[in-house]
mmCIF file of C-alpha atoms in Angstrom:
data_model
loop_
_atom_site.group_PDB
_atom_site.id
_atom_site.type_symbol
_atom_site.label_atom_id
_atom_site.label_comp_id
_atom_site.label_asym_id
_atom_site.label_seq_id
_atom_site.Cartn_x
_atom_site.Cartn_y
_atom_site.Cartn_z
ATOM 1 C CA MET A 69 -30.819 17.677 93.133
ATOM 2 C CA ASP A 70 -29.640 16.422 89.720
ATOM 3 C CA TYR A 71 -31.507 13.158 90.247
ATOM 4 C CA THR A 72 -34.686 15.035 91.111
ATOM 5 C CA LEU A 73 -34.502 17.036 87.911
ATOM 6 C CA ALA A 74 -33.809 13.916 85.818
ATOM 7 C CA LEU A 75 -36.706 12.086 87.491
ATOM 8 C CA LEU A 76 -39.004 15.035 86.914
ATOM 9 C CA LEU A 77 -38.071 15.209 83.233
ATOM 10 C CA SER A 78 -38.575 11.459 82.831
ATOM 11 C CA LEU A 79 -42.016 11.686 84.427
ATOM 12 C CA LEU A 80 -42.896 14.617 82.197
ATOM 13 C CA GLN A 81 -41.916 12.653 79.067
ATOM 14 C CA LEU A 82 -43.932 9.650 80.259
ATOM 15 C CA LEU A 83 -46.950 11.822 80.983
ATOM 16 C CA SER A 84 -46.793 13.505 77.581
ATOM 17 C CA ALA A 85 -46.486 10.124 75.834
ATOM 18 C CA VAL A 86 -49.467 8.725 77.722
ATOM 19 C CA THR A 87 -51.663 11.753 77.100
ATOM 20 C CA ALA A 88 -50.690 12.235 73.447
ATOM 21 C CA ALA A 89 -53.677 12.465 71.168
ATOM 22 C CA PRO A 90 -54.239 9.366 69.079
ATOM 23 C CA VAL A 91 -53.806 9.718 65.339
ATOM 24 C CA PRO A 92 -57.236 9.977 63.717
ATOM 25 C CA VAL A 93 -58.294 7.077 61.495
ATOM 26 C CA GLU A 94 -58.573 9.412 58.469
ATOM 27 C CA VAL A 95 -54.899 10.359 58.804
ATOM 28 C CA VAL A 96 -53.855 6.709 58.955
ATOM 29 C CA LYS A 97 -55.926 5.939 55.838
ATOM 30 C CA MET A 98 -54.554 8.969 53.994
ATOM 31 C CA LYS A 99 -50.940 8.084 54.817
ATOM 32 C CA SER A 100 -51.553 4.501 53.753
ATOM 33 C CA LYS A 101 -53.037 5.580 50.427
ATOM 34 C CA VAL A 102 -50.269 8.117 49.776
ATOM 35 C CA LYS A 103 -47.682 5.461 50.596
ATOM 36 C CA TRP A 104 -49.287 3.017 48.161
ATOM 37 C CA MET A 105 -49.594 5.640 45.392
ATOM 38 C CA ALA A 106 -45.989 6.806 45.871
ATOM 39 C CA GLU A 107 -44.667 3.232 45.857
ATOM 40 C CA GLN A 108 -46.562 2.405 42.656
ATOM 41 C CA LEU A 109 -45.253 5.550 41.004
ATOM 42 C CA LEU A 110 -41.697 4.717 42.072
ATOM 43 C CA VAL A 111 -42.019 1.218 40.608
ATOM 44 C CA ARG A 112 -43.125 2.731 37.289
ATOM 45 C CA LEU A 113 -40.363 5.348 37.341
ATOM 46 C CA ASN A 114 -37.657 2.820 38.229
ATOM 47 C CA ARG A 115 -38.859 0.442 35.541
ATOM 48 C CA ASP A 116 -39.389 2.941 32.728
ATOM 49 C CA PHE A 117 -36.956 5.805 33.355
ATOM 50 C CA GLN A 118 -33.285 5.593 34.174
ATOM 51 C CA ALA A 119 -30.975 8.568 33.995
ATOM 52 C CA PRO A 120 -28.411 8.209 31.212
ATOM 53 C CA LEU A 121 -24.956 7.243 32.425
ATOM 54 C CA GLY A 122 -23.134 10.297 33.680
ATOM 55 C CA PHE A 123 -26.308 12.401 33.836
ATOM 56 C CA PRO A 124 -25.670 15.033 36.511
ATOM 57 C CA VAL A 125 -28.453 15.285 39.085
ATOM 58 C CA SER A 126 -27.411 17.374 42.026
ATOM 59 C CA PRO A 127 -28.069 15.642 45.339
ATOM 60 C CA ARG A 128 -30.141 18.418 46.909
ATOM 61 C CA ALA A 129 -33.623 17.382 47.909
ATOM 62 C CA ASP A 130 -36.725 19.508 48.168
ATOM 63 C CA ASP A 131 -38.222 20.071 51.595
ATOM 64 C CA LEU A 132 -41.295 18.317 52.921
ATOM 65 C CA ASP A 133 -43.436 20.851 54.733
ATOM 66 C CA GLY A 134 -46.916 19.399 54.811
ATOM 67 C CA PRO A 135 -49.334 18.455 52.043
ATOM 68 C CA SER A 136 -49.437 21.886 50.389
ATOM 69 C CA SER A 137 -45.678 21.991 49.802
ATOM 70 C CA ILE A 138 -45.656 18.350 48.656
ATOM 71 C CA VAL A 139 -48.394 19.122 46.132
ATOM 72 C CA MET A 140 -46.586 22.249 44.929
ATOM 73 C CA VAL A 141 -43.280 20.411 44.418
ATOM 74 C CA LEU A 142 -44.811 17.423 42.617
ATOM 75 C CA GLU A 143 -47.012 19.630 40.412
ATOM 76 C CA GLY A 144 -43.984 21.792 39.605
ATOM 77 C CA TYR A 145 -41.920 18.821 38.477
ATOM 78 C CA ASN A 146 -44.873 17.315 36.617
ATOM 79 C CA SER A 147 -45.276 20.523 34.611
ATOM 80 C CA LEU A 148 -41.622 20.287 33.533
ATOM 81 C CA ILE A 149 -41.915 16.741 32.170
ATOM 82 C CA SER A 150 -42.302 16.889 28.397
ATOM 83 C CA ASP A 151 -45.165 14.952 26.835
ATOM 84 C CA ASP A 152 -42.748 14.083 24.001
ATOM 85 C CA LEU A 153 -40.875 11.488 26.093
ATOM 86 C CA ASP A 154 -41.938 7.903 25.459
ATOM 87 C CA GLY A 155 -44.111 6.339 28.161
ATOM 88 C CA VAL A 156 -44.390 9.496 30.214
ATOM 89 C CA SER A 157 -48.159 9.995 29.995
ATOM 90 C CA GLN A 158 -48.940 7.377 32.670
ATOM 91 C CA VAL A 159 -46.293 8.822 35.001
ATOM 92 C CA LYS A 160 -47.726 12.317 34.588
ATOM 93 C CA TYR A 161 -51.211 10.933 35.238
ATOM 94 C CA ASP A 162 -50.001 9.120 38.382
ATOM 95 C CA ILE A 163 -48.310 12.270 39.695
ATOM 96 C CA SER A 164 -51.513 14.228 39.037
ATOM 97 C CA SER A 165 -53.558 11.571 40.844
ATOM 98 C CA LEU A 166 -51.271 11.708 43.876
ATOM 99 C CA THR A 167 -51.254 15.512 44.021
ATOM 100 C CA GLY A 168 -55.014 15.639 43.450
ATOM 101 C CA TYR A 169 -55.630 13.220 46.295
ATOM 102 C CA LEU A 170 -53.308 15.122 48.662
ATOM 103 C CA ASP A 171 -54.780 18.486 47.712
ATOM 104 C CA GLN A 172 -58.342 17.238 48.187
ATOM 105 C CA TRP A 173 -57.443 15.710 51.546
ATOM 106 C CA ARG A 174 -55.718 18.920 52.640
ATOM 107 C CA GLN A 175 -58.725 21.048 51.689
ATOM 108 C CA GLY A 176 -61.068 18.772 53.633
ATOM 109 C CA HIS A 177 -58.946 18.322 56.747
ATOM 110 C CA CYS A 178 -56.727 21.374 57.165
ATOM 111 C CA THR A 179 -58.780 24.216 58.556
ATOM 112 C CA GLU A 180 -55.826 26.508 59.124
ATOM 113 C CA GLN A 181 -54.763 28.397 55.996
ATOM 114 C CA ARG A 182 -50.993 28.512 55.675
ATOM 115 C CA PRO A 183 -49.202 30.938 53.392
ATOM 116 C CA LYS A 184 -48.445 29.543 49.981
ATOM 117 C CA PRO A 185 -45.104 27.733 50.176
ATOM 118 C CA SER A 186 -42.224 29.191 48.241
ATOM 119 C CA VAL A 187 -40.808 27.301 45.289
ATOM 120 C CA PRO A 188 -37.832 25.271 46.536
ATOM 121 C CA GLY A 189 -34.370 25.807 45.045
ATOM 122 C CA PRO A 190 -34.027 22.622 42.948
ATOM 123 C CA LEU A 191 -37.450 23.114 41.332
ATOM 124 C CA GLN A 192 -36.816 26.808 40.739
ATOM 125 C CA GLU A 193 -33.464 25.964 39.166
ATOM 126 C CA LEU A 194 -35.087 23.541 36.731
ATOM 127 C CA GLN A 195 -37.869 25.981 35.869
ATOM 128 C CA SER A 196 -35.250 28.462 34.727
ATOM 129 C CA LYS A 197 -33.850 25.925 32.215
ATOM 130 C CA LYS A 198 -37.092 25.196 30.331
ATOM 131 C CA GLU A 199 -35.457 25.655 26.933
ATOM 132 C CA PHE A 200 -33.624 22.331 27.377
ATOM 133 C CA ILE A 201 -36.839 20.296 27.228
ATOM 134 C CA HIS A 202 -35.519 16.731 27.283
ATOM 135 C CA THR A 203 -32.739 17.387 29.784
ATOM 136 C CA VAL A 204 -35.153 19.179 32.113
ATOM 137 C CA SER A 205 -37.712 16.374 31.705
ATOM 138 C CA ILE A 206 -35.203 13.682 32.621
ATOM 139 C CA GLU A 207 -33.966 15.655 35.610
ATOM 140 C CA ALA A 208 -37.560 16.336 36.709
ATOM 141 C CA LEU A 209 -38.275 12.592 36.554
ATOM 142 C CA MET A 210 -35.159 11.858 38.621
ATOM 143 C CA ARG A 211 -36.132 14.517 41.141
ATOM 144 C CA VAL A 212 -39.646 13.069 41.416
ATOM 145 C CA LYS A 213 -38.030 9.717 42.256
ATOM 146 C CA GLU A 214 -35.823 11.372 44.865
ATOM 147 C CA PHE A 215 -38.750 13.323 46.303
ATOM 148 C CA LEU A 216 -41.003 10.256 46.516
ATOM 149 C CA ASN A 217 -38.268 8.328 48.336
ATOM 150 C CA LEU A 218 -37.954 11.230 50.771
ATOM 151 C CA LEU A 219 -41.733 11.311 51.213
ATOM 152 C CA LEU A 220 -41.899 7.570 51.897
ATOM 153 C CA LYS A 221 -39.237 7.928 54.602
ATOM 154 C CA ASN A 222 -41.085 10.883 56.168
ATOM 155 C CA LEU A 223 -44.800 10.126 55.917
ATOM 156 C CA ASP A 224 -45.344 11.892 59.244
ATOM 157 C CA HIS A 225 -44.900 15.209 57.403
ATOM 158 C CA LEU A 226 -48.314 14.577 55.856
ATOM 159 C CA GLU A 227 -49.921 15.215 59.261
ATOM 160 C CA THR A 228 -48.747 18.833 59.256
ATOM 161 C CA CYS A 229 -51.248 21.160 57.661
#
């Protein structure tokens, strides 16, 4: 009896794998472009912005819950980065390009309207400390790095509308 159940489950898994819908070409292209944009942005961030020694960045990461939450998180951090920091204008532009591309793709391909995602804890925490402009900017840059690394490891989350 146990063997029958195990065989049945194995056949069910095989059947579901065989009949799984193929990933549309547009999704593959979008993920490829997002990956390229995120990697380029990470190169720029790693080259131009390092946290000062001993700078405390808590290890909590923001959640990836589809393109709308990714856009919200990146736009939130981008708004906290001060224009007064040297060399930050290109980074802010690159973040805006990435979020613009994702938002445009989402609007064209996600027919189902999801409720607006809530602001995640780490972003909300930083937004409450706006009076410390440079400290918040540096932490926002570090969090963007962390978030992009998380995104690159979990590109499949882009498929979820």
